[in-house]
Coordinates of C-alpha atoms and ligand atoms in Angstrom, one line a residue:
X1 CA -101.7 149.8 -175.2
X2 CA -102.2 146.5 -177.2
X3 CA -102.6 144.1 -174.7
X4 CA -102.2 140.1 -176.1
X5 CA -103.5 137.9 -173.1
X6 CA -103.4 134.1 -172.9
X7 CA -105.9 132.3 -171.1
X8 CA -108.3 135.0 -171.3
X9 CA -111.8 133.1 -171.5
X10 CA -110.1 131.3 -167.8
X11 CA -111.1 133.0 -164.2
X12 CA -107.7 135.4 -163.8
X13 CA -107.3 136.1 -167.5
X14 CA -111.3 137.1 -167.8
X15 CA -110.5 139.2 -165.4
X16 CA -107.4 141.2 -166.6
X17 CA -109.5 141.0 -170.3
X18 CA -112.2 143.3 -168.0
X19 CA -110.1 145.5 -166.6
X20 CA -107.8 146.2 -169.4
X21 CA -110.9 147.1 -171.9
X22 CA -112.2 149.4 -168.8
X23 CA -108.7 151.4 -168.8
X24 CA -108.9 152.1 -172.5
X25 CA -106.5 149.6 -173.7
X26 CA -107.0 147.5 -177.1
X27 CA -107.1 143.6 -176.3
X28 CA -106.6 140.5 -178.0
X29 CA -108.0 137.1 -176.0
X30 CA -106.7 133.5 -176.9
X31 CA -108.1 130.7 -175.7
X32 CA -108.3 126.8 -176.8
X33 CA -111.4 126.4 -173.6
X34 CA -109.8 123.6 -172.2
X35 CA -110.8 124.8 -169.2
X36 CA -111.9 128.3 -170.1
X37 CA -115.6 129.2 -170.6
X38 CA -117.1 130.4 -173.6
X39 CA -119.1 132.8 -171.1
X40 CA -115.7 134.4 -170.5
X41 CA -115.6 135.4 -173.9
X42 CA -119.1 136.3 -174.6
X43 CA -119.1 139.3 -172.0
X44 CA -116.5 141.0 -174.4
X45 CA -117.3 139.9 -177.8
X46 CA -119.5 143.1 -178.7
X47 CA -116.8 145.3 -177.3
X48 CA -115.0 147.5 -180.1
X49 CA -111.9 147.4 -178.5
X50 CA -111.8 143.5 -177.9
X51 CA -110.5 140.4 -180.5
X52 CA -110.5 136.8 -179.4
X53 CA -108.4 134.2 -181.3
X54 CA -109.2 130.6 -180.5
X55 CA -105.8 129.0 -180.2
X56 CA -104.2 126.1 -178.1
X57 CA -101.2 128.6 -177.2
X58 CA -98.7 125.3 -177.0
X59 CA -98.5 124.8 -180.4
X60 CA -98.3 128.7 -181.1
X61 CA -100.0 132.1 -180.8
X62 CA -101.5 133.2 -184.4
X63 CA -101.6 137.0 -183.9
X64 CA -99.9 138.3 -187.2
X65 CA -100.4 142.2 -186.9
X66 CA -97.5 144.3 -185.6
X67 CA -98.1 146.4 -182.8
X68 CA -97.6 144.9 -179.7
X69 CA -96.9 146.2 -176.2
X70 CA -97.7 143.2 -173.8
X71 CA -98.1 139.4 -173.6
X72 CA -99.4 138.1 -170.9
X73 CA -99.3 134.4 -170.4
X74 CA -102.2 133.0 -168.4
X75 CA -103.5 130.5 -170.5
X76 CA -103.2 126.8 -168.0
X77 CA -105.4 124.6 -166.3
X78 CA -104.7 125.7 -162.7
X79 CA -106.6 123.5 -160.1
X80 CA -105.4 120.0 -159.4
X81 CA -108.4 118.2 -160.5
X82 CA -107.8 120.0 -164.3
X83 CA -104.5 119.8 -164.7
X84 CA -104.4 116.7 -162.9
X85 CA -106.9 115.2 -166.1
X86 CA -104.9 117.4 -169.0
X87 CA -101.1 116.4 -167.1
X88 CA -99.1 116.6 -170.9
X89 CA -101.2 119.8 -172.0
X90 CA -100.5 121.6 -168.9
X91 CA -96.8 120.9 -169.0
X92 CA -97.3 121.6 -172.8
X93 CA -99.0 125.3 -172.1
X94 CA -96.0 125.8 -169.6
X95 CA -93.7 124.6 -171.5
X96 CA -94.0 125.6 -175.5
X97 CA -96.9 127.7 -174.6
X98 CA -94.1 130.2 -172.7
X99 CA -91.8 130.3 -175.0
X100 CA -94.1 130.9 -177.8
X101 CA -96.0 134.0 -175.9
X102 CA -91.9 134.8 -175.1
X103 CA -91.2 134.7 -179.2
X104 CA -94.0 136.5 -179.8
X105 CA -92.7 139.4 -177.6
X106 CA -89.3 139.2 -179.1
X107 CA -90.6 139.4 -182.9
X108 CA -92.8 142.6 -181.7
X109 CA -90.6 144.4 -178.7
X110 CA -93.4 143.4 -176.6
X111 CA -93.0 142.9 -172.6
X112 CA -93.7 139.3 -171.2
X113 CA -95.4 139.2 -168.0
X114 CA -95.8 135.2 -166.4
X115 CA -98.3 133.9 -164.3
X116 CA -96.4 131.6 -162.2
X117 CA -97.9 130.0 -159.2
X118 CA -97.4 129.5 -155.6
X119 CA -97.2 125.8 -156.2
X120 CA -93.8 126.8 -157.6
X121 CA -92.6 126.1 -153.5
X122 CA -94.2 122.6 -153.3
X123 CA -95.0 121.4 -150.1
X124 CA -93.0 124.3 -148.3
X125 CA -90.5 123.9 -145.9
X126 CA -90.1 127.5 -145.0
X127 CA -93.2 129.7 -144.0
X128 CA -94.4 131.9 -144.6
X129 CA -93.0 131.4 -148.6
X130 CA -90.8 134.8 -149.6
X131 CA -89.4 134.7 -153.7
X132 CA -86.0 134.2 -152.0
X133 CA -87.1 130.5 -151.1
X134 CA -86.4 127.9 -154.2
X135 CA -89.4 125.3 -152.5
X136 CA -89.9 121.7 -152.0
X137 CA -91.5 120.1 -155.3
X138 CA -91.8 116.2 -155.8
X139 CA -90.9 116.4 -159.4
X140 CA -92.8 113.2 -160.5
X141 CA -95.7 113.1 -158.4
X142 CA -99.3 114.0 -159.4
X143 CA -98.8 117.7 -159.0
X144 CA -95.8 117.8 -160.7
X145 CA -97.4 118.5 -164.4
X146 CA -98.4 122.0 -162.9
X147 CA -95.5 122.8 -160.9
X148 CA -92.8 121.5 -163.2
X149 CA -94.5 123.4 -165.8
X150 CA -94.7 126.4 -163.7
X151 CA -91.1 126.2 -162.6
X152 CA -89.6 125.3 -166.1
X153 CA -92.0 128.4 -167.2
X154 CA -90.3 130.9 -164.6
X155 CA -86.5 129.3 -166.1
X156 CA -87.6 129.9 -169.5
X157 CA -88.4 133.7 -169.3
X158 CA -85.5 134.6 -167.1
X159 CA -83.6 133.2 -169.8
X160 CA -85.3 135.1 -172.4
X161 CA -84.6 138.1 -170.0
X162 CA -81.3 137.5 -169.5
X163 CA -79.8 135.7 -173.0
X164 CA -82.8 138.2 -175.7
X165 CA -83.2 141.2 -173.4
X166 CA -87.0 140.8 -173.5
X167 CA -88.4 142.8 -170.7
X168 CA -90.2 140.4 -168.0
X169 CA -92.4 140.0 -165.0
X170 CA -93.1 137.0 -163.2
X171 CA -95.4 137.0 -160.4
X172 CA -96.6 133.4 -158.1
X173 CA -100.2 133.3 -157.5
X174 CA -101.6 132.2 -154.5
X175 CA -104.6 130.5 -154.1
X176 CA -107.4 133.5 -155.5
X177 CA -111.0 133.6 -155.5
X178 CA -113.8 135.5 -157.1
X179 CA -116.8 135.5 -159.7
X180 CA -116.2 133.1 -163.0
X181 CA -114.4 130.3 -161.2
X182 CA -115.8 127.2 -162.5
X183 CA -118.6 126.2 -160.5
X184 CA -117.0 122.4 -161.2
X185 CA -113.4 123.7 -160.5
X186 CA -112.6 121.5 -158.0
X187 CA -111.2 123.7 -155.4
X188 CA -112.0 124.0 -151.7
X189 CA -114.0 127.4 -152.3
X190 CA -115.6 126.4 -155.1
X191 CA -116.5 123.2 -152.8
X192 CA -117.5 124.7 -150.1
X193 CA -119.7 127.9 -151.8
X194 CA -121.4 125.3 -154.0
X195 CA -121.8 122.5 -151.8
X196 CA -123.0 125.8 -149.0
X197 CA -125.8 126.4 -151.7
X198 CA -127.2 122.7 -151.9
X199 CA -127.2 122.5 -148.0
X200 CA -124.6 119.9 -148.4
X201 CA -121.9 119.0 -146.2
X202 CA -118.5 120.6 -146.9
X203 CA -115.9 118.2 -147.7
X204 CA -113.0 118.1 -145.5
X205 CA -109.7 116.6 -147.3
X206 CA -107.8 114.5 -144.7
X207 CA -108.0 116.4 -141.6
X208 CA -108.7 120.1 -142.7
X209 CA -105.9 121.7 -140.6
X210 CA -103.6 122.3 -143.5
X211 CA -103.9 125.8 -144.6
X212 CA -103.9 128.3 -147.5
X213 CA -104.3 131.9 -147.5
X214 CA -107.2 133.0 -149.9
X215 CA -106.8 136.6 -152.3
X216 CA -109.9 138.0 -153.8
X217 CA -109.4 138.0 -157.6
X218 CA -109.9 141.9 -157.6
X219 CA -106.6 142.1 -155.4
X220 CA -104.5 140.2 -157.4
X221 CA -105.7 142.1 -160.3
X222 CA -104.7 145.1 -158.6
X223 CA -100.9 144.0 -158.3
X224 CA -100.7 142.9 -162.0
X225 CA -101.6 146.4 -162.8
X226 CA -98.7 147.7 -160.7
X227 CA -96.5 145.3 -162.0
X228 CA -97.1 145.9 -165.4
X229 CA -96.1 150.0 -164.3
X230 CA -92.9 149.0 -162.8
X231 CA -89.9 147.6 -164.5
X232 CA -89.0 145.0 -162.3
X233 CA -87.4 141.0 -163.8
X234 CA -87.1 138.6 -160.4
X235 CA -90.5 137.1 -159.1
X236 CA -93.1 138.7 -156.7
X237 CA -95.4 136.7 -154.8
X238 CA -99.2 138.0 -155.4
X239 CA -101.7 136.9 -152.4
X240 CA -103.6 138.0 -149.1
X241 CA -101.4 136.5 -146.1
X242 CA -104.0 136.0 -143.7
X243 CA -103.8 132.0 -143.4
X244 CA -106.6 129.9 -142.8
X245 CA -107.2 126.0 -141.8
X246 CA -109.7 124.0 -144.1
X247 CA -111.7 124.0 -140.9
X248 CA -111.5 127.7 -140.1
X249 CA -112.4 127.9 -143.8
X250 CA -115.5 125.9 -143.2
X251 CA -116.1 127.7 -140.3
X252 CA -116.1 131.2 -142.0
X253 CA -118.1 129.4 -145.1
X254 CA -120.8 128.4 -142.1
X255 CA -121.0 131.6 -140.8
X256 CA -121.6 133.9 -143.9
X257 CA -123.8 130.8 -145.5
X258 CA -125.5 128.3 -143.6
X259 CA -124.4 127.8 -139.6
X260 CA -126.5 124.7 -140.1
X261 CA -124.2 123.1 -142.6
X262 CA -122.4 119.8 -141.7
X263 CA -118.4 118.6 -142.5
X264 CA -117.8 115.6 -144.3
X265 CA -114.4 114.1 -144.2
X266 CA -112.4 112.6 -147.2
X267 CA -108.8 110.9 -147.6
X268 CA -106.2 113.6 -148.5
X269 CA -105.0 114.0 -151.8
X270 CA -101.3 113.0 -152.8
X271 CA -98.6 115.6 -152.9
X272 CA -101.1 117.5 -150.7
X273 CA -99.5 121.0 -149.5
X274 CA -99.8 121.2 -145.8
X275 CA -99.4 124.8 -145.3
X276 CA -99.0 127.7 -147.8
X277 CA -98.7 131.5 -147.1
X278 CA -97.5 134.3 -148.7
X279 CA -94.3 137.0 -148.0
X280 CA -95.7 139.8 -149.5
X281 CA -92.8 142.0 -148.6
X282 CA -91.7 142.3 -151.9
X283 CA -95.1 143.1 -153.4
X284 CA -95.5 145.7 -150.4
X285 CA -92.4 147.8 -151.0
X286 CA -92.2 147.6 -155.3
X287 CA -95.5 148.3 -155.8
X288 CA -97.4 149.8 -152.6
X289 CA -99.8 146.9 -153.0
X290 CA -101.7 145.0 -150.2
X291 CA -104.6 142.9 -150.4
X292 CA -107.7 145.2 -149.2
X293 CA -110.8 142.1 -149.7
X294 CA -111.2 140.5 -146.0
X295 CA -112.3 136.4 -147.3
X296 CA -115.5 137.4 -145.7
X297 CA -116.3 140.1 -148.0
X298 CA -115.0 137.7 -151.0
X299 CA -117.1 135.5 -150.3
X300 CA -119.9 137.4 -150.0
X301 CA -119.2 138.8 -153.5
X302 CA -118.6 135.4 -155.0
X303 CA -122.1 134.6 -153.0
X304 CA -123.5 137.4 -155.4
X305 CA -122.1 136.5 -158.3
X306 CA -123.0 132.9 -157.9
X307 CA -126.7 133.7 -156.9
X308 CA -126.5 136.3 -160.2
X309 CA -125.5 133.6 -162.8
X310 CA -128.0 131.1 -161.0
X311 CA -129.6 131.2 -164.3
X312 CA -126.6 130.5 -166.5
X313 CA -127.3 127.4 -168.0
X314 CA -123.7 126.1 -167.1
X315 CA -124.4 126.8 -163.4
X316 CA -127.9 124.9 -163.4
X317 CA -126.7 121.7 -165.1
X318 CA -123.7 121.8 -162.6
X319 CA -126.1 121.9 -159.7
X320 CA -128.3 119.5 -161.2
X321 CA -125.5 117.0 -161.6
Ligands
LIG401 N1 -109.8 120.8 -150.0 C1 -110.8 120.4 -149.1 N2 -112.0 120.2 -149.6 C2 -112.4 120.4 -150.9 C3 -111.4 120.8 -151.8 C4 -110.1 121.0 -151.3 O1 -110.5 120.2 -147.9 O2 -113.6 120.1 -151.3 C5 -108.5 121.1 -149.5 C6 -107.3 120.5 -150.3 O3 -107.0 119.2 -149.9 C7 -106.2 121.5 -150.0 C8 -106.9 122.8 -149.9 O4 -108.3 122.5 -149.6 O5 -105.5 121.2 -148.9 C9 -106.8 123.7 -151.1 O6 -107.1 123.0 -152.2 P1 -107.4 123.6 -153.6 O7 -107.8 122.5 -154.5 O8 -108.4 124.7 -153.4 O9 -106.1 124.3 -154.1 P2 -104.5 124.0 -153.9 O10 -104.1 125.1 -153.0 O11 -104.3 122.6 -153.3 O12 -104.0 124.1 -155.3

């Protein structure tokens, strides 16, 4: 197949790129780095198989040729401290970047597949999350450029599925975790495995018992494969539901790291989730899938990876900082 993926120098779409080049397919990455690395790209550049067009996907993807079997739309800035400093360009890559990658589908009879986002149900008032539950979003506050974005993104392809017939998959991430996240990404694992490394203390956001449920990226990668061989329209959660407090986190992070290391605690931020976990149920019965990578083998990989790319010159001057 000829597989278009947006997002691909990012950590999930760098990803797919891999495995979609390992099956056989023919790929073609786009990327405007805003918070993709050109590392991402550079692992497939020599590869025969793989073309990378460097394109801010909001103002329009410029693939001209005419065979086309997917788009898949991952191109965003994804954790809160990103999209939270690029607020109109992530409602932008939402936004016109959807419904470009969903025009670009129509012109070829391509399928659209979305990465949507657990963030889609807010704060949750129901729990564990299932697709069937339409969420708690404040739609002004600081998260809001993601999961507006997010949310108007999911509206816009059912509509394109429904009023175009263009043949669509959306699936809600939870939080994922693996090799090629941004060692300044911002996020609690990130945190922690970094901060682990410097024999720092890990910081605690307000008072670490909120949780989140952590899927190795090679899981989630998994179920977009099985997705993509199913034909199936309405939304399917993607995520490992074993749920973990911040401190449990830590605790797990001290274990498999440093049972020396200390906590530090800091304010909470706004808009701050308290609890997330995913129904898989849907995943489970469509597509056979569940999530196989306990978080202390995850983390053990990411430890590997991390320890492996110790000499990439991104990692150093991050751990110089
Ligand atoms: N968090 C934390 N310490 C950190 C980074 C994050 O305690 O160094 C908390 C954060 O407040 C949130 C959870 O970890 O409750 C997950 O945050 P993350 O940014 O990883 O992703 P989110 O699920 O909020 O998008």
């Amino acid at each position: 197949m000829k597989i278009l993926i947006t997002g691909s120098a990012g950590f999930v779409g760098s990803h797919l790129v891999e495995r979609f080049l390992k099956e056989g397919h023919t790929v073609i990455g786009v990327d405007n780095y805003i918070s993709g690395q050109h590392q991402n790209t550079a692992l497939f550049r020599a590869h025969p198989r793989f073309q990378f067009l460097e394109a801010d996907v909001s103002l329009g993807i410029p693939y001209h040729d005419d065979a086309l079997d997917w788009v898949l739309h991952f191109a965003s800035p994804a954790s809160p401290p990103h999209y939270q400093e690029f607020p109109i360009e992530t409602l932008m890559v939402g936004a016109q970047g959807t419904q470009h990658g969903l025009e670009l589908a129509l012109k070829h009879g391509a399928k659209f597949f979305l990465a949507s986002t657990s963030e889609v149900y807010g704060d949750p008032h129901v729990h564990p999350q299932s697709e069937s539950y339409w969420g708690h979003v404040n739609p002004n506050g600081l998260r809001s450029c993601y999961d507006e974005a997010k949310r108007y993104a999911e509206a816009i392809t059912m509509a394109y599925h429904r009023a175009r017939g263009v043949d669509t998959r959306i699936i809600r991430i939870f939080n994922t975790y693996g090799p090629r996240m941004r060692a300044d990404d911002g996020r609690v694992i990130t945190n922690f495995v970094h901060q682990a490394l410097r024999g720092e203390a890990l910081t605690i956001y307000g008072d670490g018992l909120q949780t989140r449920s952590f899927q190795y990226v090679d899981d989630l990668v998994e179920g977009i494969v099985r997705l993509i061989g199913v034909t199936y329209h309405e939304p399917v959660n993607l995520g490992n539901p074993t749920e973990f407090t911040m401190l449990e986190l830590a605790a797990v992070v001290r274990e498999v790291i440093d049972p020396e290391l200390t906590l530090v605690y800091q304010p909470a931020p706004s808009d701050d989730p308290q609890q997330r976990k995913p129904d898989i149920a849907r995943a489970q019965g469509l597509l056979g899938w569940t999530p196989q990578v306990s978080l202390r083998n995850g983390l053990q990989n990411l430890l590997n990876s991390v320890s492996e790319s110790e000499t990439t010159s991104d990692l150093k001057s991050f751990l110089t900082v």
